[in-house]
């Protein structure tokens, strides 16, 4: 890390006068100035709002949908084409469609976050539910478990590792969706700052905002890894 | 209960499986009966339908021909009169030993206090007192199967169904658990049907050994084990034991002609 920063500083100073790479120290100064600026924080709030609402929707819809798809084969078959589409196709071209459908407000950005993140959670959850060990299902049935008990006491807990992994992957994609929505068409939040600074060649501030976006991504990934470890202590 | 103390009646039972459009007959025209309190082992070539038979006795799958009666009534699904011990233990990895053993009682809807008390007693019975809070991954194979055994005993079933219960264990652990199952069975008489591929195990534990033919499985022969009870290590070393094993082997040898 220290080596990386020093290399960056050195390369930045050598490139002084050009617009490509500011020295690390200049970015640090710019970042410090941003952190005491009210406009930065309101941009941050706008950005995080889409991420939080979008991710909440991903969780609320994705986990039940995944469990249904994995546990009930007919549901799985019905959802599969859409999931494959969402996983295979780059989601960015959909953003303009959301703008047409929802306007340029919060809804379109939330939709982008959801579309980026939800499929991977549904697919992981469904795979885990489907792969509930047959021996455990046999065991529960042999001791008289009802369909409901079988689901609640066997399929659901057996799916927890898959759900946790799905949450981790979905959260990373949701962060990408958050950034993409603000860079394409819907110019608000941190995305707007990035566009502005890059249009005015203010590279130090541009890098400062990029660092913040990266930090959000790392923070989200870290907390999801922590959650995963908490949820799956028995495996 | 059936007449003459018969608890389990298997009459002309057949079962098929469809694999890739192919009809495979696992069992065909299998008949036998088990008396109340009897310990019966089922042995036969691999793939002859032993697990299939046990799953039908447990009520997990249905016969395609013939009938299975337990306690005088045709089997229509799993029932509280039967409990199963699985070869691969089938423990819930996210539950503790206590949670696993209490699981069948939870399914039955017993209040927490009662099911935990009964689970603790069953855990002590199989020699696992002190391990109530352990998770399956923290236990050896032998200890995991003790949990499987306690989970079956906790419901106090009339009939115990065991599918190669010691098949996944090393030889020493297997011997130890065989002796413990014998002791438990002496103290708490139950009807036991045990599938095994181990002839010595079948002879050591059983009153009768049923030998099945290669697929489609049907009864080839039954061997009554003439050894006295209670049995212990000295029985394992007796000439009568060796003779009984040899008897089973002589039948099995012709069936496994592979
Ligand atoms: N669920 C199933 N689907 C398809 N074939 C099966 C199924 N269960 C068992 N069989 C087949 O039936 C035969 C008997 O299997 P099984 O009862 O497991 O034999 P054993 O326990 O004696 O080794 C085997 O050929 C096996 O492949
Ligand atoms: Mg088997």
Coordinates of C-alpha atoms and ligand atoms in Angstrom, one line a residue:
Chain A
X1 CA 0.0 0.0 0.0
X2 CA 2.8 2.4 1.0
X3 CA 4.8 1.4 -2.0
X4 CA 1.8 1.9 -4.2
X5 CA 1.2 5.5 -2.8
X6 CA 4.9 6.4 -3.2
X7 CA 4.9 5.1 -6.8
X8 CA 1.8 7.1 -7.5
X9 CA 3.3 10.3 -6.0
X10 CA 6.5 9.8 -8.0
X11 CA 4.6 9.1 -11.3
X12 CA 2.3 12.0 -10.6
X13 CA 5.2 14.5 -10.1
X14 CA 6.9 13.3 -13.2
X15 CA 3.7 13.9 -15.1
X16 CA 3.3 17.4 -13.6
X17 CA 1.8 19.9 -16.0
X18 CA 0.0 17.2 -17.9
X19 CA -3.6 16.4 -17.1
X20 CA -3.3 12.7 -16.8
X21 CA -2.2 11.8 -13.3
X22 CA -2.1 14.1 -10.3
X23 CA 0.4 13.3 -7.5
X24 CA -1.1 11.4 -4.5
X25 CA -0.5 14.4 -2.2
X26 CA -2.6 16.7 -4.5
X27 CA -5.5 14.1 -4.4
X28 CA -5.2 13.9 -0.6
X29 CA -5.5 17.7 -0.3
X30 CA -8.5 17.7 -2.7
X31 CA -10.1 14.9 -0.7
X32 CA -9.6 16.7 2.6
X33 CA -11.3 19.8 1.1
X34 CA -14.2 17.7 -0.2
X35 CA -14.8 16.1 3.2
X36 CA -15.5 19.5 4.8
X37 CA -17.7 20.6 1.9
X38 CA -21.5 20.4 2.4
X39 CA -22.0 20.0 -1.4
X40 CA -19.9 16.8 -1.3
X41 CA -22.0 15.4 1.5
X42 CA -25.3 16.1 -0.2
X43 CA -24.0 14.5 -3.3
X44 CA -22.9 11.5 -1.2
X45 CA -26.4 11.3 0.4
X46 CA -28.1 11.3 -3.0
X47 CA -25.8 8.5 -4.3
X48 CA -26.1 6.3 -1.2
X49 CA -29.9 6.7 -1.2
X50 CA -30.2 4.9 -4.5
X51 CA -27.8 2.2 -3.3
X52 CA -29.6 1.7 0.0
X53 CA -33.1 1.6 -1.5
X54 CA -32.0 -0.5 -4.4
X55 CA -30.1 -3.0 -2.3
X56 CA -33.1 -3.3 0.1
X57 CA -35.3 -4.1 -2.8
X58 CA -32.8 -6.6 -4.1
X59 CA -32.8 -8.4 -0.7
X60 CA -36.6 -8.2 -0.2
X61 CA -37.4 -9.5 -3.7
X62 CA -34.3 -11.6 -4.6
X63 CA -34.2 -13.9 -1.6
X64 CA -37.9 -15.0 -1.7
X65 CA -37.7 -15.3 -5.5
X66 CA -34.6 -17.4 -5.3
X67 CA -36.0 -19.7 -2.7
X68 CA -39.2 -20.1 -4.7
X69 CA -37.2 -20.8 -7.9
X70 CA -35.0 -23.3 -6.2
X71 CA -37.7 -25.1 -4.2
X72 CA -40.5 -25.1 -6.8
X73 CA -39.1 -26.4 -10.1
X74 CA -41.9 -24.7 -12.1
X75 CA -41.0 -21.3 -10.7
X76 CA -37.4 -21.9 -11.4
X77 CA -38.1 -22.8 -15.0
X78 CA -40.3 -19.7 -15.4
X79 CA -37.7 -17.3 -14.0
X80 CA -34.7 -18.8 -15.6
X81 CA -34.8 -17.1 -19.0
X82 CA -35.0 -13.6 -17.4
X83 CA -32.2 -14.4 -15.0
X84 CA -29.9 -15.7 -17.7
X85 CA -30.7 -12.5 -19.7
X86 CA -29.9 -10.3 -16.8
X87 CA -26.6 -12.1 -16.1
X88 CA -25.5 -12.3 -19.7
X89 CA -26.4 -8.9 -21.1
X90 CA -24.6 -5.7 -20.0
X91 CA -27.2 -3.8 -18.0
X92 CA -25.9 -0.3 -18.9
X93 CA -28.0 0.1 -22.1
X94 CA -31.1 -0.4 -20.0
X95 CA -30.5 2.8 -18.0
X96 CA -32.0 5.1 -20.8
X97 CA -35.0 2.8 -20.9
X98 CA -35.5 3.3 -17.1
X99 CA -35.2 7.1 -17.6
X100 CA -38.0 6.9 -20.2
X101 CA -40.1 4.7 -17.9
X102 CA -39.4 6.4 -14.5
X103 CA -38.1 9.9 -15.4
X104 CA -34.7 11.1 -14.1
X105 CA -35.6 10.8 -10.4
X106 CA -34.6 8.3 -7.7
X107 CA -36.8 5.6 -9.2
X108 CA -34.7 5.2 -12.4
X109 CA -31.5 5.0 -10.4
X110 CA -33.0 2.5 -8.0
X111 CA -34.2 0.4 -10.9
X112 CA -30.6 0.4 -12.3
X113 CA -29.2 -0.7 -9.0
X114 CA -31.8 -3.5 -8.8
X115 CA -31.3 -4.7 -12.4
X116 CA -27.5 -4.8 -11.9
X117 CA -27.6 -6.7 -8.6
X118 CA -30.7 -8.9 -8.3
X119 CA -30.1 -11.7 -10.8
X120 CA -26.9 -13.0 -9.1
X121 CA -28.7 -13.1 -5.7
X122 CA -31.7 -15.0 -7.2
X123 CA -29.4 -17.5 -9.0
X124 CA -27.2 -18.1 -6.0
X125 CA -30.2 -18.5 -3.6
X126 CA -32.0 -20.8 -6.0
X127 CA -28.9 -23.0 -6.6
X128 CA -28.5 -23.4 -2.8
X129 CA -32.2 -24.2 -2.2
X130 CA -32.2 -26.7 -5.1
X131 CA -29.0 -28.4 -3.8
X132 CA -30.4 -29.0 -0.3
X133 CA -28.9 -32.5 0.4
X134 CA -31.4 -35.2 -0.5
X135 CA -30.3 -37.1 2.7
X136 CA -31.5 -34.2 4.9
X137 CA -34.8 -34.0 3.1
X138 CA -35.2 -37.8 3.4
X139 CA -34.3 -37.5 7.1
X140 CA -36.9 -34.8 7.8
X141 CA -39.6 -36.6 5.9
X142 CA -38.8 -39.8 7.7
X143 CA -39.4 -38.1 11.0
X144 CA -42.7 -36.8 9.7
X145 CA -41.9 -33.2 8.7
X146 CA -44.7 -31.4 6.8
X147 CA -44.0 -29.6 3.6
X148 CA -43.9 -26.3 5.6
X149 CA -41.6 -27.8 8.2
X150 CA -39.4 -29.2 5.5
X151 CA -39.0 -25.7 3.9
X152 CA -38.6 -23.8 7.1
X153 CA -36.3 -26.2 9.0
X154 CA -34.3 -27.7 6.2
X155 CA -34.4 -26.0 2.8
X156 CA -34.2 -22.4 4.2
X157 CA -31.2 -23.0 6.6
X158 CA -29.5 -25.1 4.0
X159 CA -29.8 -22.1 1.6
X160 CA -28.1 -19.6 3.9
X161 CA -24.6 -20.1 2.6
X162 CA -25.8 -19.5 -1.0
X163 CA -27.9 -16.5 0.1
X164 CA -24.8 -15.0 1.9
X165 CA -22.6 -15.5 -1.1
X166 CA -25.4 -14.1 -3.3
X167 CA -25.6 -11.0 -1.1
X168 CA -21.9 -10.4 -1.4
X169 CA -21.9 -10.7 -5.2
X170 CA -25.1 -8.7 -5.5
X171 CA -23.9 -5.8 -3.4
X172 CA -20.8 -5.4 -5.6
X173 CA -22.9 -5.3 -8.7
X174 CA -25.3 -2.9 -7.0
X175 CA -22.4 -0.5 -6.4
X176 CA -21.6 -0.7 -10.1
X177 CA -25.2 0.0 -10.9
X178 CA -25.2 3.0 -8.6
X179 CA -22.2 4.6 -10.4
X180 CA -23.4 3.7 -13.9
X181 CA -26.8 5.2 -13.4
X182 CA -25.2 8.5 -12.3
X183 CA -22.7 8.6 -15.1
X184 CA -25.2 7.7 -17.9
X185 CA -27.9 10.4 -18.3
X186 CA -29.0 10.8 -14.7
X187 CA -26.3 13.3 -13.6
X188 CA -26.7 13.6 -9.8
X189 CA -24.7 12.7 -6.7
X190 CA -21.1 11.6 -6.9
X191 CA -21.6 10.7 -10.5
X192 CA -22.4 14.4 -11.3
X193 CA -19.2 15.5 -9.4
X194 CA -17.2 13.0 -11.5
X195 CA -18.7 14.4 -14.7
X196 CA -18.2 18.0 -13.7
X197 CA -14.6 17.6 -12.6
X198 CA -13.7 15.6 -15.6
X199 CA -15.3 18.2 -17.9
X200 CA -13.3 21.0 -16.2
X201 CA -10.1 18.9 -16.2
X202 CA -9.9 19.2 -12.4
X203 CA -8.0 16.0 -12.0
X204 CA -7.1 16.2 -8.3
X205 CA -10.8 16.5 -7.4
X206 CA -11.8 14.0 -10.0
X207 CA -9.4 11.4 -8.4
X208 CA -10.6 12.4 -4.9
X209 CA -14.2 11.5 -5.8
X210 CA -13.1 8.3 -7.6
X211 CA -11.3 7.3 -4.3
X212 CA -14.5 7.9 -2.4
X213 CA -16.5 5.7 -4.8
X214 CA -13.8 3.0 -4.5
X215 CA -14.0 3.3 -0.7
X216 CA -17.8 2.8 -0.8
X217 CA -17.3 -0.4 -2.9
X218 CA -14.6 -1.8 -0.6
X219 CA -16.7 -0.9 2.5
X220 CA -19.8 -2.7 1.1
X221 CA -17.7 -5.7 0.1
X222 CA -16.1 -5.9 3.6
X223 CA -19.4 -5.7 5.4
X224 CA -20.9 -8.4 3.2
X225 CA -17.9 -10.7 3.9
X226 CA -18.3 -10.1 7.6
X227 CA -22.1 -10.9 7.4
X228 CA -21.3 -14.0 5.4
X229 CA -19.0 -15.3 8.1
X230 CA -21.5 -14.5 10.9
X231 CA -24.3 -16.3 9.1
X232 CA -22.4 -19.5 8.2
X233 CA -20.4 -20.4 11.2
X234 CA -21.4 -24.1 11.0
X235 CA -20.0 -24.8 7.6
Chain B
X1 CA -50.2 -55.7 15.8
X2 CA -50.2 -58.6 13.4
X3 CA -50.8 -62.2 14.4
X4 CA -48.1 -64.3 15.9
X5 CA -46.2 -61.3 17.0
X6 CA -45.4 -60.3 13.4
X7 CA -44.7 -56.6 13.2
X8 CA -43.4 -56.2 9.6
X9 CA -44.9 -58.0 6.6
X10 CA -43.3 -57.6 3.2
X11 CA -45.4 -59.4 0.6
X12 CA -44.4 -59.8 -3.0
X13 CA -42.9 -56.3 -3.1
X14 CA -41.6 -54.9 -6.4
X15 CA -40.1 -51.5 -7.1
X16 CA -38.8 -50.0 -10.4
X17 CA -36.9 -46.9 -11.3
X18 CA -36.8 -45.1 -14.6
X19 CA -33.3 -44.0 -15.5
X20 CA -32.9 -42.2 -18.8
X21 CA -36.0 -43.8 -20.3
X22 CA -34.8 -47.1 -19.1
X23 CA -36.9 -49.2 -16.8
X24 CA -34.8 -50.7 -14.0
X25 CA -36.3 -53.3 -11.6
X26 CA -34.6 -52.8 -8.3
X27 CA -36.7 -55.3 -6.3
X28 CA -39.0 -58.0 -7.6
X29 CA -41.4 -60.3 -5.6
X30 CA -39.6 -59.8 -2.3
X31 CA -41.4 -61.4 0.7
X32 CA -40.4 -61.8 4.4
X33 CA -41.7 -61.0 7.9
X34 CA -40.2 -59.7 11.0
X35 CA -41.4 -60.6 14.5
X36 CA -41.8 -58.1 17.3
X37 CA -38.5 -57.5 19.1
X38 CA -36.5 -59.3 16.5
X39 CA -33.2 -58.0 15.2
X40 CA -33.0 -58.8 11.4
X41 CA -30.2 -57.9 9.1
X42 CA -30.5 -57.6 5.3
X43 CA -27.4 -58.4 3.3
X44 CA -26.9 -58.7 -0.4
X45 CA -24.9 -57.7 -3.4
X46 CA -24.4 -54.0 -3.9
X47 CA -27.3 -52.4 -5.9
X48 CA -29.7 -55.2 -5.1
X49 CA -32.2 -52.8 -3.6
X50 CA -31.5 -52.9 0.1
X51 CA -31.7 -49.1 0.5
X52 CA -34.8 -49.1 -1.7
X53 CA -36.4 -51.6 0.6
X54 CA -35.5 -49.6 3.7
X55 CA -36.9 -46.4 2.2
X56 CA -40.1 -48.3 1.5
X57 CA -40.3 -49.6 5.1
X58 CA -39.7 -46.0 6.2
X59 CA -42.6 -44.8 4.0
X60 CA -40.3 -42.5 2.0
X61 CA -41.2 -44.2 -1.3
X62 CA -44.0 -46.7 -2.3
X63 CA -43.8 -50.2 -3.7
X64 CA -45.0 -50.5 -7.3
X65 CA -46.2 -54.0 -6.6
X66 CA -47.1 -56.0 -3.5
X67 CA -47.6 -54.6 0.0
X68 CA -45.8 -53.6 3.1
X69 CA -47.6 -53.8 6.4
X70 CA -46.1 -52.5 9.7
X71 CA -48.1 -53.1 12.9
X72 CA -50.9 -54.7 10.8
X73 CA -51.5 -51.6 8.7
X74 CA -50.3 -50.9 5.2
X75 CA -47.5 -48.3 5.1
X76 CA -48.8 -45.1 3.7
X77 CA -45.9 -42.8 4.6
X78 CA -43.5 -42.1 7.4
X79 CA -44.9 -42.8 10.9
X80 CA -44.0 -42.3 14.5
X81 CA -43.8 -46.1 15.0
X82 CA -40.6 -46.2 12.9
X83 CA -37.3 -44.3 13.1
X84 CA -34.4 -44.3 10.6
X85 CA -30.7 -44.3 11.2
X86 CA -28.9 -43.2 8.0
X87 CA -25.6 -44.4 6.6
X88 CA -24.3 -40.9 6.0
X89 CA -25.7 -39.7 9.4
X90 CA -27.9 -37.0 7.8
X91 CA -27.3 -34.5 10.6
X92 CA -28.4 -30.9 10.2
X93 CA -25.0 -29.1 10.0
X94 CA -26.4 -25.8 11.4
X95 CA -27.8 -27.5 14.5
X96 CA -26.0 -28.6 17.6
X97 CA -26.1 -32.1 18.9
X98 CA -29.0 -31.1 21.1
X99 CA -30.8 -29.5 18.2
X100 CA -30.3 -32.5 16.0
X101 CA -31.5 -35.0 18.5
X102 CA -34.5 -32.8 19.5
X103 CA -35.4 -32.3 15.8
X104 CA -37.9 -35.2 15.5
X105 CA -39.7 -34.0 18.7
X106 CA -39.8 -30.4 17.3
X107 CA -41.4 -31.8 14.2
X108 CA -43.9 -33.5 16.4
X109 CA -44.7 -30.1 18.0
X110 CA -43.5 -30.9 21.5
X111 CA -42.8 -27.9 23.7
X112 CA -39.1 -26.9 24.0
X113 CA -38.6 -27.9 27.6
X114 CA -39.9 -31.4 27.1
X115 CA -38.1 -32.1 23.9
X116 CA -34.8 -30.8 25.3
X117 CA -35.1 -33.0 28.4
X118 CA -35.9 -36.1 26.3
X119 CA -33.1 -35.2 23.9
X120 CA -30.6 -34.9 26.7
X121 CA -31.6 -38.3 28.0
X122 CA -31.1 -39.9 24.5
X123 CA -27.7 -38.1 24.2
X124 CA -26.6 -39.6 27.5
X125 CA -27.8 -43.0 26.4
X126 CA -25.4 -43.0 23.4
X127 CA -22.5 -41.8 25.6
X128 CA -22.4 -38.2 24.3
X129 CA -23.3 -36.3 27.5
X130 CA -21.2 -33.1 27.5
X131 CA -21.4 -32.7 23.7
X132 CA -24.9 -31.2 23.6
X133 CA -23.6 -27.8 22.4
X134 CA -21.2 -29.2 19.8
X135 CA -21.8 -28.9 16.1
X136 CA -21.6 -32.0 13.8
X137 CA -18.4 -30.8 12.0
X138 CA -16.7 -30.8 15.5
X139 CA -17.4 -34.5 16.0
X140 CA -15.7 -37.7 14.6
X141 CA -17.7 -40.0 12.3
X142 CA -18.4 -42.4 15.2
X143 CA -19.7 -39.6 17.4
X144 CA -21.9 -38.3 14.5
X145 CA -23.5 -41.6 14.1
X146 CA -24.2 -41.7 17.9
X147 CA -26.1 -38.5 17.3
X148 CA -28.0 -40.2 14.5
X149 CA -28.7 -43.1 16.8
X150 CA -29.9 -40.8 19.6
X151 CA -32.1 -38.9 17.2
X152 CA -33.8 -42.2 16.2
X153 CA -34.1 -43.4 19.9
X154 CA -35.5 -40.1 21.1
X155 CA -38.9 -40.8 19.5
X156 CA -39.0 -44.2 21.2
X157 CA -40.0 -46.0 18.0
X158 CA -41.3 -49.6 18.0
X159 CA -39.2 -50.3 15.0
X160 CA -35.7 -49.1 14.2
X161 CA -34.6 -49.0 10.5
X162 CA -30.9 -48.7 9.9
X163 CA -29.2 -48.4 6.5
X164 CA -25.6 -49.5 6.8
X165 CA -25.3 -47.4 10.0
X166 CA -21.7 -48.3 10.6
X167 CA -20.6 -48.4 6.9
X168 CA -18.8 -45.1 7.0
X169 CA -16.8 -45.8 10.1
X170 CA -13.4 -47.4 10.7
X171 CA -13.2 -50.9 12.0
X172 CA -12.5 -50.1 15.7
X173 CA -15.3 -47.5 15.9
X174 CA -17.6 -49.9 14.1
X175 CA -16.9 -52.7 16.7
X176 CA -17.5 -50.3 19.5
X177 CA -20.7 -49.0 18.2
X178 CA -22.0 -52.5 17.4
X179 CA -21.5 -53.5 21.0
X180 CA -23.3 -50.3 22.1
X181 CA -26.2 -50.9 19.8
X182 CA -26.4 -54.5 21.2
X183 CA -26.5 -53.2 24.8
X184 CA -29.1 -50.5 24.0
X185 CA -31.2 -53.1 22.2
X186 CA -31.0 -55.5 25.2
X187 CA -32.0 -52.7 27.6
X188 CA -34.7 -51.2 25.3
X189 CA -36.1 -54.0 23.2
X190 CA -37.2 -52.9 19.7
X191 CA -37.7 -54.5 16.4
X192 CA -34.7 -53.7 14.3
X193 CA -34.2 -54.0 10.5
X194 CA -30.6 -53.3 9.6
X195 CA -29.1 -53.2 6.1
X196 CA -25.4 -54.0 6.0
X197 CA -22.8 -55.3 3.6
X198 CA -20.7 -56.6 6.5
X199 CA -21.3 -60.4 7.1
X200 CA -19.7 -60.4 10.6
X201 CA -21.7 -57.4 11.6
X202 CA -24.9 -59.1 10.4
X203 CA -24.2 -62.3 12.3
X204 CA -23.0 -60.6 15.4
X205 CA -26.0 -58.4 15.9
X206 CA -28.9 -60.4 14.4
X207 CA -31.4 -63.1 15.2
X208 CA -31.8 -63.7 11.5
X209 CA -29.9 -62.7 8.4
X210 CA -31.9 -62.2 5.2
X211 CA -29.8 -62.7 2.1
X212 CA -31.0 -61.0 -1.1
X213 CA -30.2 -61.9 -4.7
X214 CA -28.4 -59.6 -7.1
X215 CA -30.8 -57.1 -8.8
X216 CA -33.7 -57.5 -9.0
X217 CA -33.4 -58.2 -5.3
X218 CA -35.5 -61.0 -3.9
X219 CA -35.0 -63.3 -0.9
X220 CA -32.3 -65.8 -1.7
X221 CA -32.1 -67.4 1.7
X222 CA -32.5 -66.6 5.4
X223 CA -30.0 -67.8 8.1
X224 CA -31.1 -68.0 11.7
X225 CA -28.1 -67.1 13.9
X226 CA -27.7 -69.7 16.6
X227 CA -25.6 -67.6 18.9
X228 CA -26.6 -67.1 22.6
X229 CA -27.5 -63.7 24.0
X230 CA -26.3 -61.4 25.5
X231 CA -23.4 -61.4 23.0
X232 CA -20.0 -59.8 23.6
X233 CA -16.4 -59.9 22.4
X234 CA -16.0 -63.6 23.4
X235 CA -18.9 -64.5 21.0
X236 CA -17.0 -62.8 18.2
X237 CA -14.1 -65.2 18.8
X238 CA -16.2 -68.4 19.1
X239 CA -16.2 -71.2 16.6
X240 CA -20.0 -71.0 16.4
X241 CA -19.6 -67.3 15.3
X242 CA -17.1 -68.3 12.6
X243 CA -19.4 -71.0 11.4
X244 CA -22.4 -68.8 11.1
X245 CA -20.4 -66.2 9.2
X246 CA -19.1 -69.0 6.9
X247 CA -22.7 -70.1 6.3
X248 CA -23.8 -66.6 5.2
X249 CA -20.7 -66.2 3.1
X250 CA -21.3 -69.5 1.3
X251 CA -24.7 -68.2 0.1
X252 CA -23.4 -64.7 -0.7
X253 CA -20.4 -66.0 -2.6
X254 CA -22.6 -67.6 -5.3
X255 CA -24.7 -64.4 -5.5
X256 CA -21.9 -61.9 -5.9
X257 CA -20.3 -64.0 -8.7
X258 CA -19.0 -60.9 -10.5
Ligands
LIG1 N1 -34.0 -42.7 -6.8 C1 -33.5 -43.6 -7.7 N2 -33.6 -43.3 -9.0 C2 -33.1 -44.2 -9.9 N3 -32.5 -45.4 -9.6 C3 -32.4 -45.7 -8.3 C4 -32.9 -44.8 -7.3 N4 -32.7 -45.4 -6.1 C5 -32.1 -46.6 -6.4 N5 -31.9 -46.8 -7.7 C6 -31.4 -48.0 -8.4 O1 -32.0 -49.1 -7.9 C7 -31.0 -50.1 -7.6 C8 -31.0 -50.5 -6.1 O2 -30.4 -49.4 -5.4 P1 -30.2 -49.4 -3.8 O3 -31.5 -49.8 -3.2 O4 -29.6 -48.2 -3.4 O5 -29.2 -50.7 -3.7 P2 -28.3 -51.1 -2.4 O6 -28.7 -50.3 -1.3 O7 -28.7 -52.6 -2.2 O8 -26.9 -51.0 -2.9 C9 -29.7 -49.5 -8.1 O9 -29.4 -50.0 -9.4 C10 -29.9 -48.1 -8.1 O10 -29.1 -47.4 -9.1
LIG2 MG1 -27.6 -48.9 -0.1

